[in-house]
CSV table of N, CA and C in Angstrom, one decimal:
chain,number,residue,atom,x,y,z
A,1,MET,N,88.5,117.4,131.3
A,1,MET,CA,87.7,116.6,130.3
A,1,MET,C,88.2,117.1,128.9
A,2,SER,N,88.7,116.2,128.1
A,2,SER,CA,89.2,116.6,126.8
A,2,SER,C,88.0,116.7,125.7
A,3,THR,N,88.2,117.5,124.8
A,3,THR,CA,87.2,117.7,123.7
A,3,THR,C,87.9,117.4,122.4
A,4,LYS,N,87.1,116.8,121.5
A,4,LYS,CA,87.6,116.5,120.1
A,4,LYS,C,86.5,116.9,119.1
A,5,PRO,N,86.8,117.2,117.9
A,5,PRO,CA,85.8,117.5,116.9
A,5,PRO,C,85.2,116.3,116.4
A,6,CYS,N,83.9,116.4,116.0
A,6,CYS,CA,83.2,115.3,115.4
A,6,CYS,C,83.8,115.1,114.0
A,7,GLY,N,83.9,113.8,113.6
A,7,GLY,CA,84.4,113.5,112.2
A,7,GLY,C,83.6,114.0,111.1
A,8,ASN,N,82.4,114.4,111.3
A,8,ASN,CA,81.5,114.9,110.2
A,8,ASN,C,81.3,116.4,110.3
A,9,CYS,N,80.7,116.8,111.4
A,9,CYS,CA,80.3,118.2,111.5
A,9,CYS,C,81.4,119.1,112.1
A,10,ASN,N,82.5,118.6,112.6
A,10,ASN,CA,83.6,119.3,113.2
A,10,ASN,C,83.3,120.1,114.4
A,11,ILE,N,82.1,119.9,115.0
A,11,ILE,CA,81.8,120.6,116.3
A,11,ILE,C,82.5,119.8,117.4
A,12,LYS,N,83.1,120.6,118.3
A,12,LYS,CA,83.8,120.0,119.4
A,12,LYS,C,82.8,119.4,120.5
A,13,HIS,N,83.1,118.2,120.9
A,13,HIS,CA,82.3,117.5,121.9
A,13,HIS,C,83.3,116.8,122.9
A,14,ALA,N,82.7,116.5,124.1
A,14,ALA,CA,83.5,115.7,125.0
A,14,ALA,C,83.9,114.4,124.4
A,15,SER,N,85.1,113.9,124.6
A,15,SER,CA,85.6,112.7,124.0
A,15,SER,C,84.7,111.5,124.2
A,16,ALA,N,84.0,111.5,125.4
A,16,ALA,CA,83.1,110.4,125.8
A,16,ALA,C,81.9,110.4,124.9
A,17,GLU,N,81.5,111.5,124.3
A,17,GLU,CA,80.3,111.6,123.5
A,17,GLU,C,80.5,111.1,122.1
A,18,LEU,N,81.7,111.0,121.7
A,18,LEU,CA,82.0,110.6,120.3
A,18,LEU,C,82.2,109.1,120.3
A,19,SER,N,81.7,108.4,119.2
A,19,SER,CA,81.8,107.0,119.2
A,19,SER,C,82.4,106.5,117.9
A,20,GLY,N,82.9,105.3,118.0
A,20,GLY,CA,83.5,104.6,116.9
A,20,GLY,C,84.7,105.1,116.3
A,21,PRO,N,85.3,104.5,115.3
A,21,PRO,CA,86.6,104.9,114.8
A,21,PRO,C,86.4,106.2,114.0
A,22,GLN,N,85.2,106.6,113.6
A,22,GLN,CA,85.0,107.8,112.9
A,22,GLN,C,84.7,109.0,113.8
A,23,HIS,N,84.6,108.8,115.1
A,23,HIS,CA,84.5,109.8,116.1
A,23,HIS,C,83.3,110.7,115.8
A,24,LEU,N,82.1,110.1,115.7
A,24,LEU,CA,80.9,110.9,115.3
A,24,LEU,C,80.1,111.2,116.6
A,25,CYS,N,79.5,112.4,116.5
A,25,CYS,CA,78.6,112.8,117.6
A,25,CYS,C,77.2,112.1,117.5
A,26,LYS,N,76.4,112.2,118.5
A,26,LYS,CA,75.1,111.5,118.5
A,26,LYS,C,74.2,112.0,117.4
A,27,GLU,N,74.2,113.3,117.1
A,27,GLU,CA,73.4,113.9,116.0
A,27,GLU,C,73.8,113.4,114.7
A,28,CYS,N,75.1,113.3,114.4
A,28,CYS,CA,75.6,112.8,113.1
A,28,CYS,C,75.3,111.3,112.9
A,29,ARG,N,75.4,110.6,114.0
A,29,ARG,CA,75.1,109.1,114.0
A,29,ARG,C,73.6,108.9,113.6
A,30,ARG,N,72.7,109.8,114.1
A,30,ARG,CA,71.3,109.7,113.8
A,30,ARG,C,71.0,110.0,112.3
A,31,THR,N,71.7,111.0,111.7
A,31,THR,CA,71.4,111.5,110.4
A,31,THR,C,72.2,110.8,109.2
A,32,LEU,N,73.4,110.3,109.5
A,32,LEU,CA,74.2,109.7,108.4
A,32,LEU,C,73.7,108.3,108.1
A,33,PRO,N,73.7,107.9,106.8
A,33,PRO,CA,73.4,106.6,106.4
A,33,PRO,C,74.5,105.6,106.8
A,34,GLN,N,74.2,104.3,107.0
A,34,GLN,CA,75.2,103.3,107.3
A,34,GLN,C,75.3,102.4,106.1
A,35,SER,N,76.5,101.8,106.0
A,35,SER,CA,76.8,100.8,104.9
A,35,SER,C,77.7,99.8,105.4
A,36,ASN,N,77.9,98.7,104.7
A,36,ASN,CA,78.8,97.7,105.0
A,36,ASN,C,80.0,97.8,104.1
A,37,CYS,N,81.2,97.7,104.6
A,37,CYS,CA,82.4,97.8,103.8
A,37,CYS,C,82.5,96.6,102.9
A,38,THR,N,82.8,96.7,101.7
A,38,THR,CA,82.9,95.6,100.7
A,38,THR,C,84.1,94.7,101.1
A,39,PHE,N,85.1,95.3,101.7
A,39,PHE,CA,86.4,94.5,101.9
A,39,PHE,C,86.4,93.9,103.3
A,40,CYS,N,86.3,94.7,104.4
A,40,CYS,CA,86.5,94.2,105.7
A,40,CYS,C,85.1,93.8,106.4
A,41,LEU,N,84.0,94.1,105.7
A,41,LEU,CA,82.7,93.8,106.2
A,41,LEU,C,82.2,94.5,107.4
A,42,ILE,N,82.8,95.5,107.9
A,42,ILE,CA,82.3,96.2,109.1
A,42,ILE,C,81.3,97.2,108.7
A,43,ASP,N,80.4,97.6,109.6
A,43,ASP,CA,79.4,98.7,109.4
A,43,ASP,C,80.2,100.0,109.6
A,44,PHE,N,79.8,101.0,108.8
A,44,PHE,CA,80.4,102.3,108.9
A,44,PHE,C,79.4,103.3,108.5
A,45,TYR,N,79.6,104.6,108.9
A,45,TYR,CA,78.7,105.7,108.6
A,45,TYR,C,79.3,106.3,107.3
A,46,VAL,N,78.4,106.6,106.3
A,46,VAL,CA,78.9,107.2,105.1
A,46,VAL,C,79.0,108.7,105.2
A,47,ILE,N,80.2,109.1,105.1
A,47,ILE,CA,80.5,110.6,105.2
A,47,ILE,C,81.0,111.0,103.8
A,48,GLY,N,80.3,111.9,103.2
A,48,GLY,CA,80.7,112.4,101.8
A,48,GLY,C,80.3,111.4,100.8
A,49,GLN,N,81.0,111.4,99.6
A,49,GLN,CA,80.7,110.6,98.5
A,49,GLN,C,81.1,109.2,98.8
A,50,ILE,N,80.4,108.2,98.1
A,50,ILE,CA,80.7,106.8,98.3
A,50,ILE,C,80.5,106.1,96.9
A,51,ASN,N,81.4,105.2,96.6
A,51,ASN,CA,81.3,104.4,95.4
A,51,ASN,C,80.2,103.4,95.7
A,52,LYS,N,79.0,103.5,95.1
A,52,LYS,CA,77.9,102.7,95.4
A,52,LYS,C,78.1,101.2,95.0
A,53,SER,N,78.9,100.9,94.0
A,53,SER,CA,79.2,99.5,93.6
A,53,SER,C,80.1,98.8,94.6
A,54,LYS,N,81.0,99.6,95.2
A,54,LYS,CA,81.9,99.0,96.2
A,54,LYS,C,82.1,99.9,97.4
A,55,PRO,N,81.1,100.0,98.3
A,55,PRO,CA,81.3,100.9,99.4
A,55,PRO,C,82.4,100.4,100.3
A,56,ALA,N,83.3,101.4,100.8
A,56,ALA,CA,84.4,101.0,101.6
A,56,ALA,C,84.6,102.0,102.7
A,57,CYS,N,85.0,101.4,103.9
A,57,CYS,CA,85.3,102.3,105.0
A,57,CYS,C,86.5,103.1,104.7
A,58,LYS,N,86.8,104.1,105.6
A,58,LYS,CA,87.9,105.0,105.4
A,58,LYS,C,89.2,104.3,105.3
A,59,LYS,N,89.4,103.3,106.2
A,59,LYS,CA,90.7,102.6,106.3
A,59,LYS,C,90.9,101.8,105.0
A,60,CYS,N,89.9,101.0,104.5
A,60,CYS,CA,90.0,100.2,103.3
A,60,CYS,C,90.1,101.1,102.1
A,61,SER,N,89.4,102.3,102.1
A,61,SER,CA,89.6,103.2,100.9
A,61,SER,C,91.0,103.6,100.8
A,62,GLU,N,91.7,103.9,101.9
A,62,GLU,CA,93.1,104.4,101.9
A,62,GLU,C,94.0,103.2,101.4
A,63,TYR,N,93.7,102.0,101.9
A,63,TYR,CA,94.5,100.9,101.5
A,63,TYR,C,94.3,100.6,100.0
A,64,PHE,N,93.0,100.7,99.5
A,64,PHE,CA,92.7,100.5,98.1
A,64,PHE,C,93.5,101.4,97.2
A,65,ASN,N,93.5,102.7,97.6
A,65,ASN,CA,94.2,103.7,96.8
A,65,ASN,C,95.7,103.5,96.9
A,66,LYS,N,96.2,103.0,98.0
A,66,LYS,CA,97.7,102.7,98.2
A,66,LYS,C,98.1,101.4,97.5
A,67,PHE,N,97.4,100.3,97.7
A,67,PHE,CA,97.8,99.0,97.3
A,67,PHE,C,97.1,98.4,96.1
A,68,GLY,N,95.9,99.0,95.8
A,68,GLY,CA,95.1,98.5,94.7
A,68,GLY,C,94.1,97.4,95.1
A,69,GLU,N,93.5,96.7,94.2
A,69,GLU,CA,92.5,95.7,94.5
A,69,GLU,C,93.1,94.6,95.4
A,70,PRO,N,92.4,94.3,96.5
A,70,PRO,CA,92.9,93.3,97.5
A,70,PRO,C,92.6,91.9,97.0
A,71,LYS,N,93.3,90.9,97.6
A,71,LYS,CA,93.1,89.5,97.3
A,71,LYS,C,92.2,89.0,98.5
A,72,ASN,N,91.7,87.7,98.3
A,72,ASN,CA,91.0,87.1,99.4
A,72,ASN,C,92.0,86.7,100.5
A,73,CYS,N,91.7,86.9,101.7
A,73,CYS,CA,92.5,86.5,102.9
A,73,CYS,C,92.6,85.0,102.9
A,74,ASP,N,93.8,84.4,103.2
A,74,ASP,CA,94.0,83.0,103.2
A,74,ASP,C,93.2,82.3,104.3
A,75,TRP,N,92.9,83.1,105.4
A,75,TRP,CA,92.2,82.4,106.5
A,75,TRP,C,90.7,82.7,106.5
A,76,CYS,N,90.3,84.0,106.5
A,76,CYS,CA,88.9,84.3,106.6
A,76,CYS,C,88.1,84.4,105.3
A,77,LYS,N,88.9,84.4,104.2
A,77,LYS,CA,88.4,84.5,102.8
A,77,LYS,C,87.7,85.8,102.5
A,78,THR,N,87.7,86.8,103.3
A,78,THR,CA,87.2,88.1,102.9
A,78,THR,C,88.1,88.7,101.9
A,79,PRO,N,87.6,89.5,101.0
A,79,PRO,CA,88.5,90.2,100.0
A,79,PRO,C,89.1,91.4,100.6
A,80,SER,N,90.0,91.2,101.6
A,80,SER,CA,90.6,92.4,102.3
A,80,SER,C,92.1,92.2,102.6
A,81,ALA,N,92.7,91.3,101.8
A,81,ALA,CA,94.2,91.2,102.0
A,81,ALA,C,94.9,92.1,101.0
A,82,PHE,N,95.0,93.4,101.4
A,82,PHE,CA,95.6,94.4,100.6
A,82,PHE,C,97.1,94.2,100.4
A,83,LYS,N,97.8,93.9,101.5
A,83,LYS,CA,99.2,93.7,101.4
A,83,LYS,C,99.6,92.4,102.0
A,84,GLY,N,100.0,91.5,101.1
A,84,GLY,CA,100.3,90.1,101.6
A,84,GLY,C,99.1,89.2,101.3
A,85,SER,N,99.1,88.1,102.0
A,85,SER,CA,98.1,87.0,101.8
A,85,SER,C,97.0,87.0,102.9
A,86,LYS,N,97.2,87.8,104.0
A,86,LYS,CA,96.2,87.9,105.1
A,86,LYS,C,95.7,89.3,105.3
A,87,CYS,N,94.4,89.4,105.7
A,87,CYS,CA,93.8,90.7,106.0
A,87,CYS,C,94.5,91.2,107.3
A,88,PHE,N,94.3,92.4,107.6
A,88,PHE,CA,94.9,93.0,108.8
A,88,PHE,C,94.3,92.5,110.1
A,89,GLN,N,93.0,92.1,110.1
A,89,GLN,CA,92.5,91.5,111.3
A,89,GLN,C,93.1,90.1,111.6
A,90,CYS,N,93.2,89.3,110.6
A,90,CYS,CA,93.8,87.9,110.8
A,90,CYS,C,95.3,88.0,111.1
A,91,LYS,N,96.0,89.0,110.4
A,91,LYS,CA,97.4,89.2,110.7
A,91,LYS,C,97.6,89.6,112.2
A,92,SER,N,96.8,90.5,112.7
A,92,SER,CA,96.8,91.0,114.0
A,92,SER,C,96.5,89.8,115.0
A,93,ALA,N,95.5,89.0,114.7
A,93,ALA,CA,95.1,87.9,115.5
A,93,ALA,C,96.3,86.8,115.6
A,94,GLU,N,97.0,86.6,114.4
A,94,GLU,CA,98.1,85.7,114.4
A,94,GLU,C,99.2,86.1,115.3
A,95,GLU,N,99.5,87.4,115.3
A,95,GLU,CA,100.5,88.0,116.1
A,95,GLU,C,100.2,87.8,117.6
A,96,LYS,N,98.9,88.0,118.0
A,96,LYS,CA,98.5,87.9,119.4
A,96,LYS,C,98.4,86.4,119.8
A,97,TYR,N,97.7,85.5,119.0
A,97,TYR,CA,97.3,84.2,119.4
A,97,TYR,C,98.0,83.0,118.7
A,98,GLY,N,98.8,83.3,117.6
A,98,GLY,CA,99.4,82.3,116.9
A,98,GLY,C,98.5,81.9,115.7
A,99,LYS,N,99.0,80.8,115.0
A,99,LYS,CA,98.3,80.4,113.8
A,99,LYS,C,96.9,79.8,114.1
A,100,PRO,N,96.0,79.9,113.2
A,100,PRO,CA,94.6,79.3,113.5
A,100,PRO,C,94.7,77.8,113.5
A,101,GLY,N,93.7,77.2,114.2
A,101,GLY,CA,93.6,75.8,114.4
A,101,GLY,C,92.3,75.3,113.7
A,102,ARG,N,92.2,74.0,113.7
A,102,ARG,CA,91.0,73.4,113.1
A,102,ARG,C,89.9,73.3,114.2
A,103,CYS,N,88.7,73.8,113.9
A,103,CYS,CA,87.6,73.7,114.8
A,103,CYS,C,87.1,72.3,114.9
A,104,GLU,N,86.9,71.8,116.1
A,104,GLU,CA,86.5,70.4,116.3
A,104,GLU,C,85.0,70.2,115.9
A,105,GLY,N,84.2,71.3,116.1
A,105,GLY,CA,82.8,71.2,115.8
A,105,GLY,C,82.5,71.1,114.3
A,106,CYS,N,83.1,72.0,113.5
A,106,CYS,CA,82.7,72.1,112.1
A,106,CYS,C,83.9,71.7,111.2
A,107,LYS,N,85.0,71.4,111.7
A,107,LYS,CA,86.2,70.9,111.0
A,107,LYS,C,86.8,72.0,110.0
A,108,LYS,N,86.4,73.3,110.2
A,108,LYS,CA,86.9,74.3,109.4
A,108,LYS,C,88.1,75.0,110.1
A,109,GLN,N,89.0,75.6,109.3
A,109,GLN,CA,90.1,76.3,109.8
A,109,GLN,C,89.6,77.6,110.4
A,110,ARG,N,89.9,77.8,111.7
A,110,ARG,CA,89.4,79.0,112.4
A,110,ARG,C,90.5,79.6,113.3
A,111,LEU,N,90.4,80.9,113.5
A,111,LEU,CA,91.3,81.6,114.4
A,111,LEU,C,90.8,81.2,115.8
A,112,LEU,N,91.7,80.7,116.6
A,112,LEU,CA,91.3,80.3,118.0
A,112,LEU,C,91.7,81.4,119.0
């Protein structure tokens, strides 16, 4: 059984006990506040200081520091296209499934 440190308290736990991309233990998940990322809209646990006007997950914070203010994604319209005209989720989906198609139900452009 492999062990890894918690992303917050650095206490080693079994890998199965750590959850999410931040690798947090159960105790830290209970005590840390949650927020929504301004850019990619995912929920994340706030570790350390956070910009209260634009809370951002670790990944988006790194991209913001590297590439600057993002543009709106051409497809999903979230403000998370740091590099290019598409966000990383839509770019990944395009590589897997191809370009988005038009939804027959609502007539909007959607990733299929």
